[in-house]
Short mmCIF file of C-alpha atoms and ligand atoms in Angstrom, two decimals:
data_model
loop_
_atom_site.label_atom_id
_atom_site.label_comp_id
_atom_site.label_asym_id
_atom_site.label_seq_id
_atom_site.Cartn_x
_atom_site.Cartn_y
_atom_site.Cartn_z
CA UNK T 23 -42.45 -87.91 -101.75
CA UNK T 24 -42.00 -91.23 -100.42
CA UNK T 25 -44.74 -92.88 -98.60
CA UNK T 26 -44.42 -96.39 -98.31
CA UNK T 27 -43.78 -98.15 -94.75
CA UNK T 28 -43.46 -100.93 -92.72
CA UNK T 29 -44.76 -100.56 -89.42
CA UNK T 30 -47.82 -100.74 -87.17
CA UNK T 31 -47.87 -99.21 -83.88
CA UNK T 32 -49.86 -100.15 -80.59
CA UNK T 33 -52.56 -97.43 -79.35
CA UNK T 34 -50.46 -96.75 -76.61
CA UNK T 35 -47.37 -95.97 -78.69
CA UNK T 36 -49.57 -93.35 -80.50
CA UNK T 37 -51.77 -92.26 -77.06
CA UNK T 38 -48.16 -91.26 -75.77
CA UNK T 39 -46.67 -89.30 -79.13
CA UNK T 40 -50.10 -87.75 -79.40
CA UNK T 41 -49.58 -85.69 -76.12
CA UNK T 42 -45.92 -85.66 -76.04
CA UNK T 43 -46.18 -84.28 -79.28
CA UNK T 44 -48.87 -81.93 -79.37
CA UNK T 45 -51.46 -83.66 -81.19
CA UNK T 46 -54.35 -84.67 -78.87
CA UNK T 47 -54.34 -84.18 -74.61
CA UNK T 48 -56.88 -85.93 -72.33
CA UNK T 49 -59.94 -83.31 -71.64
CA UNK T 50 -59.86 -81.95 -68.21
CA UNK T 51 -56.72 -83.81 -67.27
CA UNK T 52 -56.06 -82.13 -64.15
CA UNK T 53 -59.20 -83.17 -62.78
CA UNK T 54 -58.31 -87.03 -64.05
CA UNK T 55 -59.25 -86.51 -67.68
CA UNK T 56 -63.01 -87.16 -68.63
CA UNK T 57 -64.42 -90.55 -70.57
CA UNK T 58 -64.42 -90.69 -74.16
CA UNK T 59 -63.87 -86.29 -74.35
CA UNK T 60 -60.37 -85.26 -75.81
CA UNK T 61 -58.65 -82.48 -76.54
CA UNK T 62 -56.53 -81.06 -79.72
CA UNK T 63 -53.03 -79.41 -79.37
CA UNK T 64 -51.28 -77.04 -81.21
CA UNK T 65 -49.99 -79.72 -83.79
CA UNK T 66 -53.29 -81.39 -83.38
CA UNK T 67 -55.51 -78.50 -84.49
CA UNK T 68 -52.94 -78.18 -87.92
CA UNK T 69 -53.82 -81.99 -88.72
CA UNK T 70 -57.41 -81.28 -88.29
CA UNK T 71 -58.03 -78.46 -89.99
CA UNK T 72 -55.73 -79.67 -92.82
CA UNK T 73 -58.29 -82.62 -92.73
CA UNK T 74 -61.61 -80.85 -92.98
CA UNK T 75 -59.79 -78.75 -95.78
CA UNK T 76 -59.20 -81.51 -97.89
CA UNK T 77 -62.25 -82.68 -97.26
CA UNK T 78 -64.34 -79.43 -98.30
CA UNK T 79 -61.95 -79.34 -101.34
CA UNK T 80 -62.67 -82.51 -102.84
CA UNK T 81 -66.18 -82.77 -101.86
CA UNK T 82 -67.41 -79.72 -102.31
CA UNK T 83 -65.09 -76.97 -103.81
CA UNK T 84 -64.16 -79.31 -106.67
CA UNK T 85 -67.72 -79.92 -107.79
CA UNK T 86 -69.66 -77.59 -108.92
CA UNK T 87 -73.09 -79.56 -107.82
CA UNK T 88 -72.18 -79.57 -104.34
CA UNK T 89 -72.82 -76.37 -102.17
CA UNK T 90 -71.70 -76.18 -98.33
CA UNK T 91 -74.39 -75.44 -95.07
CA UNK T 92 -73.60 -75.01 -92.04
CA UNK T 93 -76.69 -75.59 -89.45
CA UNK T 94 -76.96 -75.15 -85.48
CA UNK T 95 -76.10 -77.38 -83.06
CA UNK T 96 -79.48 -77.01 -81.22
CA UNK T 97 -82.81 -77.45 -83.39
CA UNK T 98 -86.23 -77.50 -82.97
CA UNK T 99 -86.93 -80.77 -80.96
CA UNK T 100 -89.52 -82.00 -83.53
CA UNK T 101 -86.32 -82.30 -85.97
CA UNK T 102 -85.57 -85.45 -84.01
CA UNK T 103 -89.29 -86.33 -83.60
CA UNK T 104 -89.96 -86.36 -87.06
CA UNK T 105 -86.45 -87.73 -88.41
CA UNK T 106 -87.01 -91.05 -85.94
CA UNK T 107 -84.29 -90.34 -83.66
CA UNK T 108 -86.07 -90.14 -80.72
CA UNK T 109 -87.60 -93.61 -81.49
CA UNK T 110 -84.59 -95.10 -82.28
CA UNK T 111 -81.13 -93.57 -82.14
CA UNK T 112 -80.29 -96.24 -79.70
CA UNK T 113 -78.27 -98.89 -78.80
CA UNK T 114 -79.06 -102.46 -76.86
CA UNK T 115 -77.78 -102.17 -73.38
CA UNK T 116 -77.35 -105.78 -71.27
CA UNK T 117 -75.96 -105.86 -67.80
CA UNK T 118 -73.81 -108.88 -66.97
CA UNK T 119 -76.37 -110.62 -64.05
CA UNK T 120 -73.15 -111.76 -62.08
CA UNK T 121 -70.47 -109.11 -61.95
CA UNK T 122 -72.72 -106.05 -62.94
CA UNK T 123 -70.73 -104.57 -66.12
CA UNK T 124 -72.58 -103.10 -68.61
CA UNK T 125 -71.84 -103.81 -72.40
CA UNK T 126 -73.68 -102.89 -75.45
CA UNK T 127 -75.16 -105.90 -76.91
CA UNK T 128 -73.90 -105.59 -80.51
CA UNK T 129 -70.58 -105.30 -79.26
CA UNK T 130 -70.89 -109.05 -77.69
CA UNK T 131 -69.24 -110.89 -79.78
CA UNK T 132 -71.02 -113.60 -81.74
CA UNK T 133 -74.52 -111.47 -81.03
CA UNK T 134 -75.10 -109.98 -84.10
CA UNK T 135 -74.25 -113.29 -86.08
CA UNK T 136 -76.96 -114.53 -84.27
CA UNK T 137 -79.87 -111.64 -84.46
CA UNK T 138 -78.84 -111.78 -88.29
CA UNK T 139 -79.58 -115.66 -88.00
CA UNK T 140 -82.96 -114.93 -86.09
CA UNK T 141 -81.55 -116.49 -83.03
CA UNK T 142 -84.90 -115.99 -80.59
CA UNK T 143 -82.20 -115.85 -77.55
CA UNK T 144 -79.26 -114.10 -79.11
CA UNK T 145 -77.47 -113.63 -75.56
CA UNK T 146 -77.88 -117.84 -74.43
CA UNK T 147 -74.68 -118.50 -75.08
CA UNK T 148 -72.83 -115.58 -74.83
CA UNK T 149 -69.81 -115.25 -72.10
CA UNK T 150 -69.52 -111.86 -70.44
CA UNK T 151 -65.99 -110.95 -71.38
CA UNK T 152 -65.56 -109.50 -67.89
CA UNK T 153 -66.34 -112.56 -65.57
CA UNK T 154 -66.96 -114.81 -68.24
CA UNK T 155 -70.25 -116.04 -66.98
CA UNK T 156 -72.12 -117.62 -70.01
CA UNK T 157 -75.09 -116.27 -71.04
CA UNK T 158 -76.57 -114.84 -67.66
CA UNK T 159 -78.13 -111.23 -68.82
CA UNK T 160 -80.56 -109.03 -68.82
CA UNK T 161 -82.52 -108.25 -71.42
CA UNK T 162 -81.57 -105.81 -74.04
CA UNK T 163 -82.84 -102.04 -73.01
CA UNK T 164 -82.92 -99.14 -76.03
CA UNK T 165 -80.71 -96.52 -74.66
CA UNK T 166 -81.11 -93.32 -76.74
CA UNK T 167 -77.66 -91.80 -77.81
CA UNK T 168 -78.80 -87.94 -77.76
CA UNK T 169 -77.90 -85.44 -75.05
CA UNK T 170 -81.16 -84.19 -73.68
CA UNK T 171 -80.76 -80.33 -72.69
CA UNK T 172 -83.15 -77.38 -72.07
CA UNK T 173 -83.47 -73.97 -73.98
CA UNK T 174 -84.47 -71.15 -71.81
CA UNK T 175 -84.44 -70.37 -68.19
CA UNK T 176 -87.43 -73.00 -67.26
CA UNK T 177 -86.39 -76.53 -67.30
CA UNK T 178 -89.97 -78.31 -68.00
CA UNK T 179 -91.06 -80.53 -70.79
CA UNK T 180 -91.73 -77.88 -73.19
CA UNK T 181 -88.07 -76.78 -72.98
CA UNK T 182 -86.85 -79.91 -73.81
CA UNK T 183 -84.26 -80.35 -76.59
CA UNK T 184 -81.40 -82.70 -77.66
CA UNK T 185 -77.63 -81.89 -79.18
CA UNK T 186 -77.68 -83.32 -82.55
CA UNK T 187 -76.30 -86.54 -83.21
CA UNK T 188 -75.93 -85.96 -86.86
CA UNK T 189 -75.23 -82.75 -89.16
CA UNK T 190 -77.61 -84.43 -91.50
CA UNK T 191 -80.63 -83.33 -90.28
CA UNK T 192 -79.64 -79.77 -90.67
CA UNK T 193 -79.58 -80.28 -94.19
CA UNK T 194 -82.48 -81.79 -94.60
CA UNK T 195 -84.69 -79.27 -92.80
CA UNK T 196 -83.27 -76.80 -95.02
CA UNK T 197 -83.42 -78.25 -98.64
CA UNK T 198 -85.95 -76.15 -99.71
CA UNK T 199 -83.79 -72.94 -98.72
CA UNK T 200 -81.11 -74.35 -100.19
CA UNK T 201 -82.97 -75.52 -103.42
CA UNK T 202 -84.01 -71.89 -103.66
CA UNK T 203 -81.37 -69.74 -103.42
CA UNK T 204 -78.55 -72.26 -104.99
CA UNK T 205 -80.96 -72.87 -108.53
CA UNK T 206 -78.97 -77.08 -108.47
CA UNK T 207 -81.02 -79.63 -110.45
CA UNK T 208 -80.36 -83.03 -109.82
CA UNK T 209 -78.48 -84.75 -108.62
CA UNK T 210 -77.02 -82.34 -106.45
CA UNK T 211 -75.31 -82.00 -103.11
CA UNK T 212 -75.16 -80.17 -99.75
CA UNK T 213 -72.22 -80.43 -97.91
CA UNK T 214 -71.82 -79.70 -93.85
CA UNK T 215 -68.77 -80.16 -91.71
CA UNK T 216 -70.00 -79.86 -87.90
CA UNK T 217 -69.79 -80.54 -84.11
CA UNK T 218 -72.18 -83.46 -82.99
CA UNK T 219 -73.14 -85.12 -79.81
CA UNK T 220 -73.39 -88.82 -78.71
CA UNK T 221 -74.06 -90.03 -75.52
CA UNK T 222 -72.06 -93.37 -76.45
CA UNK T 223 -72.15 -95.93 -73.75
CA UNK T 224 -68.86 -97.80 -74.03
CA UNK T 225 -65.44 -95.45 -73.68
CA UNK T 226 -62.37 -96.18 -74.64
CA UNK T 227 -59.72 -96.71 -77.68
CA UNK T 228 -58.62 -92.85 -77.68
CA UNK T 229 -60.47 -91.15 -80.16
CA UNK T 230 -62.26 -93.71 -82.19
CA UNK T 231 -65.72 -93.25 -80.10
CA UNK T 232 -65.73 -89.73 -78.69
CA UNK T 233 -68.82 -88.70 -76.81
CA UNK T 234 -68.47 -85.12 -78.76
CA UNK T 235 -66.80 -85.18 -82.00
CA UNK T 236 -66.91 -83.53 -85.46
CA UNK T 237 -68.60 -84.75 -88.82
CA UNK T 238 -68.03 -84.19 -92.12
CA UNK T 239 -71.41 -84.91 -94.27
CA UNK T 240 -72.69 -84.99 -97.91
CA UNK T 241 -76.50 -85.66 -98.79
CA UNK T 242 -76.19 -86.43 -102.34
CA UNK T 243 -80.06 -85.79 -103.85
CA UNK T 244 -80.64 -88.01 -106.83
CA UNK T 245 -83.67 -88.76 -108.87
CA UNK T 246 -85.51 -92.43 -107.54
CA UNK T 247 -83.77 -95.11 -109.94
CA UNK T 248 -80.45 -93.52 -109.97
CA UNK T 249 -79.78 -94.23 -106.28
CA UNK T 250 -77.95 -97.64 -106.82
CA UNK T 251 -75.52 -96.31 -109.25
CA UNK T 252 -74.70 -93.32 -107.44
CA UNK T 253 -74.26 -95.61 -103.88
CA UNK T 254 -71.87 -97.42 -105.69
CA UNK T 255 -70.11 -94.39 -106.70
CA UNK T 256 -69.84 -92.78 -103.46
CA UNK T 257 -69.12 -95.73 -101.88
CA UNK T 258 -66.24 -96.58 -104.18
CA UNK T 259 -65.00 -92.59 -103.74
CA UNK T 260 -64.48 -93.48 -100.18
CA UNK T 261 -62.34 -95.97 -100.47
CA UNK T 262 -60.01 -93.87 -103.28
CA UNK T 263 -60.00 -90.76 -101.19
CA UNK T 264 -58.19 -92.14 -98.01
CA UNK T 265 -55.47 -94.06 -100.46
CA UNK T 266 -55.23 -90.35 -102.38
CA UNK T 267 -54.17 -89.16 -99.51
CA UNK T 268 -51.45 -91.89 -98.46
CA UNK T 269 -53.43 -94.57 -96.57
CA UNK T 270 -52.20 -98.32 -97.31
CA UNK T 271 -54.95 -99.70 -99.16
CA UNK T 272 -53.73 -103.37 -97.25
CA UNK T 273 -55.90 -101.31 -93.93
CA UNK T 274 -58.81 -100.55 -96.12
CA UNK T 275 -61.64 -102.66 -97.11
CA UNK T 276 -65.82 -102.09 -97.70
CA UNK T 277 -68.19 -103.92 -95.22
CA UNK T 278 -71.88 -103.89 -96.78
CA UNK T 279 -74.11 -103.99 -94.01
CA UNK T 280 -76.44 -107.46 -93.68
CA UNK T 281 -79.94 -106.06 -94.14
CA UNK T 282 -81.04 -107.35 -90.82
CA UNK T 283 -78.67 -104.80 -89.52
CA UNK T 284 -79.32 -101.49 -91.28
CA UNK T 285 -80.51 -97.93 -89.95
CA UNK T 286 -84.14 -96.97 -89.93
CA UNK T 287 -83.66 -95.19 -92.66
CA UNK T 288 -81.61 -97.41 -94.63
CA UNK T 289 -81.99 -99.61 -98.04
CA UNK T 290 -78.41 -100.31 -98.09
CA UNK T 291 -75.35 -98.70 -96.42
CA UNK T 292 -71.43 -100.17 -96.84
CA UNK T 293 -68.89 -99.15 -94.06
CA UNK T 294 -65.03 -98.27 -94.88
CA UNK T 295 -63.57 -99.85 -92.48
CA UNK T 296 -59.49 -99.34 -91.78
CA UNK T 297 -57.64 -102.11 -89.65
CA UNK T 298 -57.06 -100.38 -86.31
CA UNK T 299 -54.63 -101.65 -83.53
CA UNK T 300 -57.99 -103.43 -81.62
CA UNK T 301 -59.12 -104.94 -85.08
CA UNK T 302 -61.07 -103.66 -88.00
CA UNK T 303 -63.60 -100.63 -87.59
CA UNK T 304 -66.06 -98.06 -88.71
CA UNK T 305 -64.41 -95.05 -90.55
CA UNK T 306 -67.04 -94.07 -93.24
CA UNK T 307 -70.53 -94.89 -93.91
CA UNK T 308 -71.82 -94.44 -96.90
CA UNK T 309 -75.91 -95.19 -96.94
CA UNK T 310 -78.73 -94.61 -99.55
CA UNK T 311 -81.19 -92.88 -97.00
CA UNK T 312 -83.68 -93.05 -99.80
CA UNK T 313 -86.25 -90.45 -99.09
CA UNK T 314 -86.81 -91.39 -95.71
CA UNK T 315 -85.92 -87.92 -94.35
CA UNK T 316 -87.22 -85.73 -96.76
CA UNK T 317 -90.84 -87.58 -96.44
CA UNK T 318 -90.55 -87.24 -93.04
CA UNK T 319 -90.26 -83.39 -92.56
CA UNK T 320 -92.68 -82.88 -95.45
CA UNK T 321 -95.17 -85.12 -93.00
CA UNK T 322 -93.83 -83.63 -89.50
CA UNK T 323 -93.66 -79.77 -90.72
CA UNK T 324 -96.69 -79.68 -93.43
CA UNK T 325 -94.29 -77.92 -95.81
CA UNK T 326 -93.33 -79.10 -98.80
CA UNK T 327 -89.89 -80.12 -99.64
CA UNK T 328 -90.26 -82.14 -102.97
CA UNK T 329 -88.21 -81.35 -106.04
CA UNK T 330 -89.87 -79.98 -109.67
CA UNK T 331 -88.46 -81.92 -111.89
CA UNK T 332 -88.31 -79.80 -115.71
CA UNK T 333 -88.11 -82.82 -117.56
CA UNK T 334 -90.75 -84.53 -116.39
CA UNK T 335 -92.50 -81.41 -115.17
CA UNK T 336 -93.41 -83.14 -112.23
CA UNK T 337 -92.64 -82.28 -107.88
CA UNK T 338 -91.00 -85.91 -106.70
CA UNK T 339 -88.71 -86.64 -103.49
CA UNK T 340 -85.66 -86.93 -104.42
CA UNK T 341 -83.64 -90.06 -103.41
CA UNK T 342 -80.51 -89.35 -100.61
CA UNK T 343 -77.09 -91.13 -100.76
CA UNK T 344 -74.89 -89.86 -98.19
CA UNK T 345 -71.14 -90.45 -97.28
CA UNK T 346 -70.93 -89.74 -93.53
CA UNK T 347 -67.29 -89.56 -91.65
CA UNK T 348 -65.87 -88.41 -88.60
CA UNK T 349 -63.43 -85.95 -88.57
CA UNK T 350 -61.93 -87.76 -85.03
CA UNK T 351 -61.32 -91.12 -86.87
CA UNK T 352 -60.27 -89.72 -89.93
CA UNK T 353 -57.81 -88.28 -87.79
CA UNK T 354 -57.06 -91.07 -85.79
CA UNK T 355 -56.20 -93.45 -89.15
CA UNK T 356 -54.38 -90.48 -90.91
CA UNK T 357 -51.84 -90.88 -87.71
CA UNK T 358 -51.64 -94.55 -87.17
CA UNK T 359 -51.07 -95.15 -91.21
CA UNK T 360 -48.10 -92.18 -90.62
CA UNK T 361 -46.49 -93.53 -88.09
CA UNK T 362 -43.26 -95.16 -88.79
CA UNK T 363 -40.32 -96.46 -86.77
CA UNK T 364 -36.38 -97.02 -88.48
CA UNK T 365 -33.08 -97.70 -87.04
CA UNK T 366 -30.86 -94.92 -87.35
CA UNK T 367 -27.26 -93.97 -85.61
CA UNK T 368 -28.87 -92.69 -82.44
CA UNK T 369 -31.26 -95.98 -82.31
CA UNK T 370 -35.12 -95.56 -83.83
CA UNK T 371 -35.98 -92.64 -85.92
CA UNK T 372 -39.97 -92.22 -85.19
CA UNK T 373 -41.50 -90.39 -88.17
CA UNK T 374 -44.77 -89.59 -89.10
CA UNK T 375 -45.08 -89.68 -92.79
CA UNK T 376 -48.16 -87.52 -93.43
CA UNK T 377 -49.00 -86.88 -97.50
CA UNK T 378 -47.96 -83.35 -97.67
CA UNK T 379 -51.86 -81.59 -97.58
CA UNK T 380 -52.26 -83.07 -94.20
CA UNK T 381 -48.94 -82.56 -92.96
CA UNK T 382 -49.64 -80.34 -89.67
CA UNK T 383 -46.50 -78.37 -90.36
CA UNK T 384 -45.14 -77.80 -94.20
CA UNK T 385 -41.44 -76.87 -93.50
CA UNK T 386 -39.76 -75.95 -90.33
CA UNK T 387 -36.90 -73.15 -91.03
CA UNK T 388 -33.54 -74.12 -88.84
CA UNK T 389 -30.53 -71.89 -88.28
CA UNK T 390 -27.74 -74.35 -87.58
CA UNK T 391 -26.57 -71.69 -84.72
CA UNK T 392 -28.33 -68.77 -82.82
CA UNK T 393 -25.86 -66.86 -84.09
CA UNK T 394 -26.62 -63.77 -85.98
CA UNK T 395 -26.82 -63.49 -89.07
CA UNK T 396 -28.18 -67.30 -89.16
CA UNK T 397 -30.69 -66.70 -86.40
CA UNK T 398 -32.09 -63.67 -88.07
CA UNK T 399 -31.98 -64.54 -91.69
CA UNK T 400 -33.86 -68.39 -90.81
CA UNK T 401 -36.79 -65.85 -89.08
CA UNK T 402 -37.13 -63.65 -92.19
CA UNK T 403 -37.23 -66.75 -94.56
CA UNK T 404 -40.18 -68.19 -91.57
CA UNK T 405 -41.97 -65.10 -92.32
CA UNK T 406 -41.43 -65.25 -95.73
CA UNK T 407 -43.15 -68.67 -96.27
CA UNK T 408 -45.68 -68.26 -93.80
CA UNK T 409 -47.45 -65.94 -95.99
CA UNK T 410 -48.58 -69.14 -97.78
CA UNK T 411 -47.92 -71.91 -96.04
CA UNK T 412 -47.47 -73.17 -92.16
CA UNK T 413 -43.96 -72.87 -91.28
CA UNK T 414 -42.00 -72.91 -88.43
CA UNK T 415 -38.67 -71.63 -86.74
CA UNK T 416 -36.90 -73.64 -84.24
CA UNK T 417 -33.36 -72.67 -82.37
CA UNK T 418 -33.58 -74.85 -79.73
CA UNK T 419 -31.37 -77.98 -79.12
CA UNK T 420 -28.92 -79.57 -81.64
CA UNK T 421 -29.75 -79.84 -85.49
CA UNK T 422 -30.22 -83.44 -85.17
CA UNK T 423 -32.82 -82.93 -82.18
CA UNK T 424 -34.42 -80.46 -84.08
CA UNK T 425 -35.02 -82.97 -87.13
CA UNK T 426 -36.10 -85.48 -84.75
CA UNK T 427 -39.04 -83.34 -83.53
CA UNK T 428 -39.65 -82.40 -87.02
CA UNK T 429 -40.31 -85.90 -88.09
CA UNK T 430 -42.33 -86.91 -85.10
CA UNK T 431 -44.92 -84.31 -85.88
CA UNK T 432 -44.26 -85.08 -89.77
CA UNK T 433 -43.13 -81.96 -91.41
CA UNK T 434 -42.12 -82.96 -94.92
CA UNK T 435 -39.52 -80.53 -95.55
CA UNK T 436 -36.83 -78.55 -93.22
CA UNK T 437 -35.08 -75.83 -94.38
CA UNK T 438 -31.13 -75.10 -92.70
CA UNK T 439 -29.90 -71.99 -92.42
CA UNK T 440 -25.98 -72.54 -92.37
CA UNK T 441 -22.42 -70.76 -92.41
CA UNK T 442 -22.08 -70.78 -95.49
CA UNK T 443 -25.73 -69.03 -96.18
CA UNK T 444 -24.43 -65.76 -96.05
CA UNK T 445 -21.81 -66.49 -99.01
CA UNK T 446 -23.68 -68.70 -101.51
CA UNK T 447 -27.02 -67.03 -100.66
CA UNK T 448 -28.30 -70.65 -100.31
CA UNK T 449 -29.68 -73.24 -97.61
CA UNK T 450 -30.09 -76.94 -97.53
CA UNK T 451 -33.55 -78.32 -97.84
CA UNK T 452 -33.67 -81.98 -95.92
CA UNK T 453 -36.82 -84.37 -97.24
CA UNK T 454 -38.14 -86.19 -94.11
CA UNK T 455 -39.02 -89.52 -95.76
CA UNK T 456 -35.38 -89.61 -97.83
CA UNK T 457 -33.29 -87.68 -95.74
CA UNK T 458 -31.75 -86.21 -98.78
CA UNK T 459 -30.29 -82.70 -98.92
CA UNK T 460 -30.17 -80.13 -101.44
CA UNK T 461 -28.91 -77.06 -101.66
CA UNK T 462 -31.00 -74.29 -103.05
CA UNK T 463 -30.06 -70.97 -103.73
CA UNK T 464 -32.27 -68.60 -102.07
CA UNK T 465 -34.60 -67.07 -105.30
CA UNK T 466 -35.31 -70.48 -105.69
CA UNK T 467 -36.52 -71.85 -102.43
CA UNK T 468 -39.89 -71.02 -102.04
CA UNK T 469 -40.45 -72.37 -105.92
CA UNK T 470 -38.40 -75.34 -105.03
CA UNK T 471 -40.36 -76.18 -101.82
CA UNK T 472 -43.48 -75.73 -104.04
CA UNK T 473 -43.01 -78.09 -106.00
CA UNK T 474 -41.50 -80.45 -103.16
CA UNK T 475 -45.15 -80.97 -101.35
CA UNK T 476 -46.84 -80.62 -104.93
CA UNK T 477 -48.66 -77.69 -103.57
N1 GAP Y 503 -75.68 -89.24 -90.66
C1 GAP Y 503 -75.30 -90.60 -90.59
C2 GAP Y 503 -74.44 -90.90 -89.46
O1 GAP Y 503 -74.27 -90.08 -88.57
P1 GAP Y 503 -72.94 -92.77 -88.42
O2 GAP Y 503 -72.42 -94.05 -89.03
O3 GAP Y 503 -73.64 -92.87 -87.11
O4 GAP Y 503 -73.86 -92.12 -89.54
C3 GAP Y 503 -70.97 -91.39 -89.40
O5 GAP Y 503 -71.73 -91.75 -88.28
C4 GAP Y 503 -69.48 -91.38 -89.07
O6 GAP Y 503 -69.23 -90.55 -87.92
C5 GAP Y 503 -68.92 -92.75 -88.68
O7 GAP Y 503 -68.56 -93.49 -89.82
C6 GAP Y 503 -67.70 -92.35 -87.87
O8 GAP Y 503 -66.62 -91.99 -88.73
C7 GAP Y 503 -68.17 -91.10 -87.17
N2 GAP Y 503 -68.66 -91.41 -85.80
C8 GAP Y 503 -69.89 -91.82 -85.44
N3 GAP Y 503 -69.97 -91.96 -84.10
C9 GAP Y 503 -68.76 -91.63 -83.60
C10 GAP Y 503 -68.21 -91.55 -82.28
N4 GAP Y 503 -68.93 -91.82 -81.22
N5 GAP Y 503 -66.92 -91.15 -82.15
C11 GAP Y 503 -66.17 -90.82 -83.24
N6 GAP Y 503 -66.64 -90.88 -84.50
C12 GAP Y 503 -67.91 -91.28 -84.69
#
């Protein structure tokens, strides 16, 4: 299939034909929607999934070192203790001393420049981009990102827990299960694909920084000394995974992180960053957590989670790289790089050219009248399909509506049930990207469509 294109689109374009559409609503709308929380629709929830399912496919499925987990949302609050998020999962918070707005610090521009400079007054010079008052702030304040909640019926200190920010942790605290009942040797990976929590203190820009969102994590265990090779490696596989799967390479590029910069846990992490409508931004971090994590739940939980290595016949730590992405940005880029925008004879076709795994829906199955036996021979071949692929019927509105709607949720293929269908036991099968018809004879079509998507 085609995928090539020419345009870029404004957030609001794709704010607007991701709830006129189905894709993603504002949470709680009627009450006036609800900062940085948002909702999937029916088309949405297609996209998504399809997204986590080519995820799990490549990462894990395909490989047969990697083994998926799947941990709670709540654990035992000395998880965070011991991992060092409770000490510093945070960001720097400044107030503007003249108009009161609050901004996080690293998001200033010019700041981090100067922290990574050893600036002693990072903020001097800095113009609030509110009021622009220069360099009138307070000082920076650690606000901790993790949703503080109780477990129980007695809110008191010793009921105290937090949402995790992070599948990782999850997967960690259970390596040793996991090392026991899966027999891996190294290197090795566990895989998790989960809801997390963030208490993130600026909104905005749609879905890029959601408050709850979904990850999709490897921990890649290595022996010490082969770390470096497999960071690169991972960190390459990022970038050839999003243009697998259609994205312009033009929107991609790898940001190594300045050393001044880097997690607690960190020795070296590199960001895939995509070109977004408000400038270039996070979409996957891949960072060699060393063995930060496992070290620190041996030390917090007195068990031991080291690794016996046959060859050397010795217990060591292993080393972690892991590839962490959002599910919610993922998302976000696989629709902006889709969108696309040509004249046509009604004005501007908008079509969302999705590579055929992610497409929400595969082929849409169109009588060109209600009229029987079109109506009822387009539902049977619906049904047909659906047993292996999403497909949907549509009756309403002209044909050339109905394609319209097709291509602004991106369905690759439609399928029209004609006149003629009931003579030449055929249909026409229109590409989205080429327009193109063909006519296939019935025995053939679900072969033919097949091999259309490359399923
Ligand atoms: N375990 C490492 C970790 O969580 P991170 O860079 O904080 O690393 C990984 O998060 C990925 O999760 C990011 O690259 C981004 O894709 C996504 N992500 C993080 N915070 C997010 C937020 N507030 N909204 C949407 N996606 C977010």
């Amino acid at each position: 299939m085609q995928t090539e294109k020419m345009t870029r689109v404004s957030m609001d374009t794709i704010v607007s034909l991701a709830k006129r559409r189905g894709f993603v609503y504002p949470s709680s709308e009627i009450y006036g929607g609800y900062a940085s929380f948002w909702d999937y629709g029916p088309v949405g929830v297609e996209l998504k999934r399809n997204i986590k399912e080519a995820w799990w496919h490549d990462i894990v499925r395909r490989r047969p070192e990697v083994v998926g987990l799947e941990t709670s949302q709540i654990m035992h609050p000395r998880v965070w203790q011991s991992s060092g998020h409770l000490q510093n999962f945070t960001d720097p918070l400044v107030d503007c001393l003249n108009c009161k707005q609050r901004f996080r610090a690293d998001h200033l521009s010019g700041y981090e420049e100067k922290v990574i400079a050893g600036d002693p007054a990072p903020l001097a010079e800095i113009s609030c981009p509110n009021c622009g008052e220069r360099g009138k702030w307070t000082e920076p304040r650690a606000f901790n990102l993790m949703f503080k909640t109780f477990v129980g019926p007695v809110e008191d200190a010793a009921a105290v827990t937090y949402l995790r920010p992070e599948t990782a942790q999850g997967m960690f605290v259970q390596f040793a299960n996991v090392l026991g009942s899966s027999r891996q040797k190294l290197p090795f990976g566990i895989a998790q694909v989960g809801r997390v929590f963030r208490n993130e203190i600026t909104a905005g820009n749609f879905i890029f920084r959601l408050r709850e969102l979904e990850q999709m994590e490897l921990e890649y265990f290595v022996r010490p000394g082969d770390d470096d090779a497999w960071y690169a490696y991972w960190r390459d596989y990022t970038m050839e995974w999003f243009t697998g799967l259609g994205v312009d390479p033009e929107n991609l590029r790898l940001r190594p992180h300045d050393p001044a910069t880097l997690s607690h846990y960190s020795k070296g992490t590199t960001d895939l960053e995509y070109l977004f409508p408000f400038g270039w931004g996070e979409l996957w971090g891949v960072a060699n957590r060393t063995d930060f994590d496992l070290k620190a739940h041996s030390t917090g939980s007195g068990k031991d989670l080291t690794y016996f290595d046959e060859e050397t016949k010795e217990h060591i730590t292993p080393y972690v790289i892991e590839p962490a992405l959002g599910v919610d940005r993922a998302f976000l880029v696989f629709l902006l790089n889709a969108y696309d925008e040509e004249p046509d004879k009604d004005g501007t076709r908008v079509v969302l050219r999705f590579h055929p795994r992610l497409a929400p829906v595969k082929v849409a199955v169109l009588p060109l009248s209600k009229k029987e036996p079109l109506a009822t021979t387009a539902r049977e071949l619906r049904d047909m399909l659906s047993a292996s692929m999403n497909a949907e019927y549509d009756e309403t509105g002209s044909i050339g509506k109905r394609y319209r709607r097709q291509d602004e949720i991106g369905t690759p293929l439609c399928v029209t049930v004609d006149f003629q269908t009931a003579e030449d036991n055929a249909v026409t099968i229109r590409d989205r990207d080429t327009m193109e018809q063909d006519r296939v004879s019935l025995p053939d079509l679900e072969a033919t469509i097949r091999s259309k998507l490359g399923l």
